[in-house]
């Protein structure tokens, strides 16, 4: 158990450090977008910063945090140590070395390609090799978690896996299916091209492979947050999980439908016929369903918590929830923000409406409510609950921890709502000079970009509070012996036997069949077409 505790602390510690650096870059960008002068402001600096922020937040903070969480949930819920502890440490080190290589390339100005690294923008090979190692590290972690689960399964043939473990296994399955795409893009296209072994690259093929991975990637982030919502939140707020089978259904549906949807990022791309795009639209509308079920089940669990704390009316259970507990408030506020972000997601996914918002500021508005709130705020709340147990110290600066989620909520509302609106007004995303050299249309965005910068400031202060609490806890927290990681009881008691949703093998096979239906033909069709390669471009 000590290995698991230390390994989880290492992963989460590194995740928090990455978050801290990325938060600093974010403030600079928000100010720059509002066209406020900074002494070192330049296009090169702006794009370097956006790349660092995207990679550190979306790829590094999330992956390491999830690896840490997976270790804790698996060992505690199964009540057994990790299988292959050395390999488990290897997963951390491989991912760490890879991350440092990629960060070296970014901060030395050799990889200004943003977190989606679309070719023909070209980065230093260290960037691609580094990110590949990050994924390899996560594969090793996946193998360790699966092996630990299988050892438990061999002794418990008929028992359903605890929901926390089932959710982590679903996360891993989604991850293993989807990373095939980015591995192919890296190994067959980007790495040989950046090393000069091939002269040109096919950007459209790269985008197809990237988005095959890129959409399920968002559920790799979301599912561990859902595990917290289902299994930790009801416990900490003093209630029970409303329905365990519904939770299993949700995770099984994510295995089934997370991947065959990637074309919803490519509606505006040429070379993919509209029939295939429409199929991916339908699948996307399907994958919204498990999130609706989650909204229902988690809110019902909260109602149980409020009633067991004495509520009797229709809505007073809301007020009875422990809003001052930083885990509870983080998750509740992240859910409220996700309700808005998910609604926007349905608009993005609607083939026609996508043309209104694609490549506009709306998109960063959307993903700061999803990955930046549903996921990041949940993870911060989880850190308040978990880090004291990992380092055996009480939470320090708890007043800051209480305020921080509310600041994040306010900052994110200002930031995201204004970005949604400027997006609808036509403001592109990822643009350095928001004034467009004095264009009248761009002038109309001015007030809103100011609000968005103010939101950025709130978010920055909130991030600083989070980091202070983490540092204070690790360095100066009073020792405690409380290391219990307890999960919510289902209302109907623990399930006695395995149900259809527990049959992981079946869902994996069905998912692979759907992936083949959604991707095999359009990929083959693309490879048959005359293809035009592009040399690499390094804008800076
Ligand atoms: Fe998305 C673009 C569609 C969810 C992340 N998305 C992005 C990008 C990112 C991202 C990073 O179809 C930008 C990529 C880039 O750089 O180009 N997204 C969707 C859809 C969903 C969705 C349909 N996205 C996510 C999640 C993300 C994420 C989750 C990260 C974690 N997204 C798109 C599309 C694009 C896109 C297109 C491309 C746009 C373009 O053209 O470029 C769905 O999964 C959303 C389902 C969720 C819901 C919400 C359920 C609500 C819940 C909470 C309820 C709370 C309540 C309040 C009731 C329907 C579960 C309770 C509170 C109390 C206090 C009691
Ligand atoms: Cu997507």
Coordinates of C-alpha atoms in Angstrom, one line a residue, residues 141-409:
X141 CA 0.1 2.4 -16.0
X142 CA -2.9 0.9 -17.8
X143 CA -1.2 -2.5 -17.8
X144 CA -0.5 -2.3 -14.0
X145 CA -4.1 -1.3 -13.2
X146 CA -5.5 -4.1 -15.4
X147 CA -3.1 -6.7 -13.9
X148 CA -4.1 -5.6 -10.4
X149 CA -7.8 -5.9 -11.3
X150 CA -7.2 -9.4 -12.9
X151 CA -5.5 -10.6 -9.8
X152 CA -8.5 -9.6 -7.7
X153 CA -10.9 -11.0 -10.3
X154 CA -9.2 -14.4 -10.1
X155 CA -10.2 -14.6 -6.5
X156 CA -13.6 -13.1 -6.9
X157 CA -15.2 -14.7 -9.9
X158 CA -18.8 -13.7 -9.4
X159 CA -18.5 -10.4 -7.6
X160 CA -19.1 -7.2 -9.7
X161 CA -16.1 -4.9 -9.6
X162 CA -16.6 -2.0 -7.3
X163 CA -18.0 0.9 -9.3
X164 CA -14.9 3.1 -8.7
X165 CA -12.7 0.4 -10.3
X166 CA -15.3 -0.3 -13.1
X167 CA -15.2 3.4 -14.0
X168 CA -11.4 3.4 -14.1
X169 CA -11.3 0.3 -16.2
X170 CA -13.8 2.0 -18.6
X171 CA -11.4 5.0 -18.7
X172 CA -8.5 2.7 -19.6
X173 CA -10.4 0.9 -22.3
X174 CA -11.4 4.2 -23.9
X175 CA -7.8 5.3 -23.7
X176 CA -6.3 2.1 -25.1
X177 CA -8.7 2.1 -28.1
X178 CA -8.2 5.8 -28.8
X179 CA -4.4 6.1 -28.4
X180 CA -4.0 3.8 -31.4
X181 CA -4.8 6.8 -33.5
X182 CA -2.3 9.2 -32.1
X183 CA 0.4 6.5 -31.9
X184 CA -0.2 5.9 -35.7
X185 CA 0.0 9.7 -36.3
X186 CA 3.2 10.0 -34.3
X187 CA 5.0 6.9 -35.5
X188 CA 4.0 6.9 -39.2
X189 CA 3.8 10.6 -39.9
X190 CA 5.1 13.2 -37.5
X191 CA 8.2 11.6 -36.0
X192 CA 9.8 10.5 -39.3
X193 CA 8.8 13.8 -40.9
X194 CA 10.3 15.9 -38.1
X195 CA 13.5 13.8 -38.2
X196 CA 13.8 14.6 -41.9
X197 CA 13.3 10.9 -43.0
X198 CA 10.3 12.0 -45.0
X199 CA 10.0 15.3 -46.8
X200 CA 6.3 15.9 -46.7
X201 CA 3.3 15.0 -44.6
X202 CA -0.4 14.5 -45.4
X203 CA -2.2 17.0 -43.1
X204 CA -5.7 15.7 -43.7
X205 CA -4.7 12.1 -42.7
X206 CA -3.0 13.5 -39.7
X207 CA -6.2 15.3 -38.7
X208 CA -8.2 12.2 -39.1
X209 CA -5.8 10.2 -36.9
X210 CA -5.6 13.0 -34.4
X211 CA -9.4 13.4 -34.0
X212 CA -9.9 9.6 -33.9
X213 CA -7.9 10.1 -30.7
X214 CA -8.9 13.6 -29.8
X215 CA -12.5 13.1 -29.0
X216 CA -12.2 10.0 -26.8
X217 CA -9.3 11.9 -25.1
X218 CA -12.0 14.3 -23.7
X219 CA -13.7 11.3 -22.1
X220 CA -10.4 10.0 -20.8
X221 CA -10.4 13.2 -18.8
X222 CA -14.1 13.2 -18.0
X223 CA -14.6 9.6 -16.8
X224 CA -12.3 9.8 -13.8
X225 CA -14.2 13.0 -12.8
X226 CA -17.5 11.0 -13.2
X227 CA -16.0 8.3 -10.9
X228 CA -15.5 11.0 -8.3
X229 CA -19.1 12.2 -8.8
X230 CA -20.6 8.7 -8.5
X231 CA -18.4 7.2 -5.8
X232 CA -16.9 10.0 -3.7
X233 CA -19.3 12.9 -3.8
X234 CA -22.4 11.1 -2.3
X235 CA -20.2 9.8 0.5
X236 CA -18.6 13.1 1.4
X237 CA -21.9 14.9 1.2
X238 CA -23.5 12.4 3.6
X239 CA -25.7 10.4 1.2
X240 CA -25.8 7.3 -0.9
X241 CA -25.4 6.6 -4.6
X242 CA -28.9 6.6 -6.1
X243 CA -28.3 3.8 -8.5
X244 CA -25.2 1.6 -9.0
X245 CA -26.5 -0.2 -12.2
X246 CA -27.1 3.2 -13.8
X247 CA -23.5 4.1 -13.1
X248 CA -22.4 0.9 -14.8
X249 CA -24.5 1.6 -17.8
X250 CA -23.0 5.0 -18.2
X251 CA -19.5 3.7 -18.1
X252 CA -20.3 0.9 -20.5
X253 CA -21.9 3.4 -23.0
X254 CA -18.8 5.5 -22.9
X255 CA -16.7 2.4 -23.9
X256 CA -19.2 1.9 -26.7
X257 CA -19.5 5.4 -28.2
X258 CA -16.5 7.5 -27.2
X259 CA -14.5 6.9 -30.4
X260 CA -16.7 6.7 -33.5
X261 CA -17.4 10.4 -33.3
X262 CA -14.2 12.2 -34.3
X263 CA -15.4 13.7 -37.5
X264 CA -17.4 16.2 -35.4
X265 CA -14.1 18.1 -35.2
X266 CA -13.8 17.9 -39.0
X267 CA -17.2 19.0 -40.3
X268 CA -15.4 21.9 -42.1
X269 CA -12.6 19.7 -43.4
X270 CA -12.6 18.8 -47.1
X271 CA -12.1 15.2 -48.3
X272 CA -14.5 13.5 -45.9
X273 CA -17.9 12.9 -47.5
X274 CA -21.0 14.3 -45.7
X275 CA -22.6 10.9 -45.2
X276 CA -19.7 9.8 -42.9
X277 CA -19.8 13.2 -41.1
X278 CA -23.5 12.6 -40.5
X279 CA -22.9 9.2 -39.0
X280 CA -20.4 10.7 -36.6
X281 CA -23.1 13.3 -35.7
X282 CA -25.6 10.6 -34.8
X283 CA -23.0 8.8 -32.7
X284 CA -22.2 12.1 -31.0
X285 CA -25.8 12.7 -30.1
X286 CA -25.8 9.2 -28.7
X287 CA -22.8 9.8 -26.4
X288 CA -24.7 12.8 -24.9
X289 CA -27.2 10.3 -23.3
X290 CA -24.9 8.9 -20.6
X291 CA -24.1 12.4 -19.5
X292 CA -27.8 13.1 -19.1
X293 CA -28.1 9.9 -17.1
X294 CA -25.2 11.1 -15.0
X295 CA -26.9 14.5 -14.3
X296 CA -30.0 12.6 -13.1
X297 CA -28.2 10.0 -11.0
X298 CA -25.8 12.4 -9.3
X299 CA -28.5 15.0 -8.6
X300 CA -30.7 12.2 -7.1
X301 CA -27.8 11.1 -4.9
X302 CA -27.4 14.7 -3.7
X303 CA -31.1 14.8 -2.9
X304 CA -30.6 11.7 -0.8
X305 CA -27.7 13.4 1.0
X306 CA -29.8 16.6 1.6
X307 CA -32.8 14.6 3.0
X308 CA -30.6 12.5 5.2
X309 CA -29.4 15.8 6.6
X310 CA -33.0 16.7 7.5
X311 CA -34.5 18.3 4.4
X312 CA -38.2 17.7 3.9
X313 CA -39.4 20.1 1.2
X314 CA -39.0 20.0 -2.6
X315 CA -35.8 21.9 -2.9
X316 CA -34.5 22.6 0.6
X317 CA -32.2 19.6 0.3
X318 CA -30.0 21.8 -1.9
X319 CA -29.4 24.2 0.9
X320 CA -28.6 21.3 3.3
X321 CA -25.7 20.1 1.2
X322 CA -22.3 20.9 2.8
X323 CA -21.4 23.8 0.4
X324 CA -18.5 24.7 2.6
X325 CA -16.7 21.4 2.0
X326 CA -14.2 22.1 -0.8
X327 CA -14.7 18.7 -2.4
X328 CA -18.5 19.1 -2.4
X329 CA -18.5 22.7 -3.6
X330 CA -15.9 22.1 -6.3
X331 CA -18.0 19.2 -7.7
X332 CA -21.3 21.0 -7.5
X333 CA -20.0 24.1 -9.2
X334 CA -18.2 22.0 -11.8
X335 CA -21.5 20.3 -12.5
X336 CA -23.3 23.6 -12.9
X337 CA -20.7 24.8 -15.4
X338 CA -20.7 21.5 -17.2
X339 CA -24.5 21.8 -17.7
X340 CA -23.7 24.9 -19.8
X341 CA -20.7 23.4 -21.5
X342 CA -22.5 20.2 -22.4
X343 CA -25.4 22.2 -23.9
X344 CA -22.8 24.0 -26.1
X345 CA -21.4 20.6 -27.0
X346 CA -24.7 19.5 -28.5
X347 CA -24.6 22.7 -30.6
X348 CA -21.1 22.0 -31.7
X349 CA -22.1 18.5 -32.7
X350 CA -25.0 19.6 -34.8
X351 CA -23.6 19.4 -38.3
X352 CA -25.2 22.7 -39.5
X353 CA -24.7 24.8 -36.4
X354 CA -21.1 23.8 -36.2
X355 CA -20.3 26.1 -39.2
X356 CA -21.4 29.0 -37.0
X357 CA -19.0 28.3 -34.2
X358 CA -16.1 26.3 -35.7
X359 CA -12.7 28.0 -35.1
X360 CA -14.2 30.8 -33.2
X361 CA -13.8 31.9 -29.6
X362 CA -16.9 29.9 -28.8
X363 CA -14.7 26.7 -28.9
X364 CA -12.4 27.9 -26.1
X365 CA -15.5 28.9 -24.2
X366 CA -16.8 25.4 -24.6
X367 CA -13.8 23.6 -23.5
X368 CA -13.0 25.7 -20.5
X369 CA -16.5 24.7 -19.2
X370 CA -15.8 21.0 -19.9
X371 CA -12.2 20.1 -19.4
X372 CA -11.4 23.4 -17.6
X373 CA -14.3 23.1 -15.2
X374 CA -16.1 19.7 -15.1
X375 CA -12.7 18.0 -15.0
X376 CA -10.2 20.5 -13.6
X377 CA -12.4 21.9 -10.8
X378 CA -13.4 18.3 -9.9
X379 CA -9.8 17.3 -9.8
X380 CA -8.9 20.3 -7.6
X381 CA -11.8 19.4 -5.2
X382 CA -10.5 15.8 -5.3
X383 CA -7.0 17.0 -4.4
X384 CA -8.4 18.8 -1.2
X385 CA -10.0 15.5 -0.2
X386 CA -7.2 13.1 -1.2
X387 CA -3.8 14.8 -0.9
X388 CA -4.1 15.0 3.0
X389 CA -4.6 11.3 3.0
X390 CA -1.7 10.7 0.7
X391 CA 0.8 12.8 2.6
X392 CA -0.8 12.2 6.0
X393 CA -1.2 15.8 6.8
X394 CA -4.2 17.9 7.5
X395 CA -5.4 20.3 4.9
X396 CA -3.8 23.7 5.6
X397 CA -5.2 27.1 4.7
X398 CA -8.6 25.7 4.6
X399 CA -10.3 29.1 4.3
X400 CA -8.5 29.5 0.9
X401 CA -9.7 26.0 -0.1
X402 CA -13.3 27.0 0.8
X403 CA -13.2 30.2 -1.3
X404 CA -11.2 28.8 -4.3
X405 CA -14.0 26.9 -6.0
X406 CA -16.3 29.9 -5.9
X407 CA -13.6 32.1 -7.4
X408 CA -13.1 29.5 -10.2
X409 CA -16.9 29.4 -10.8

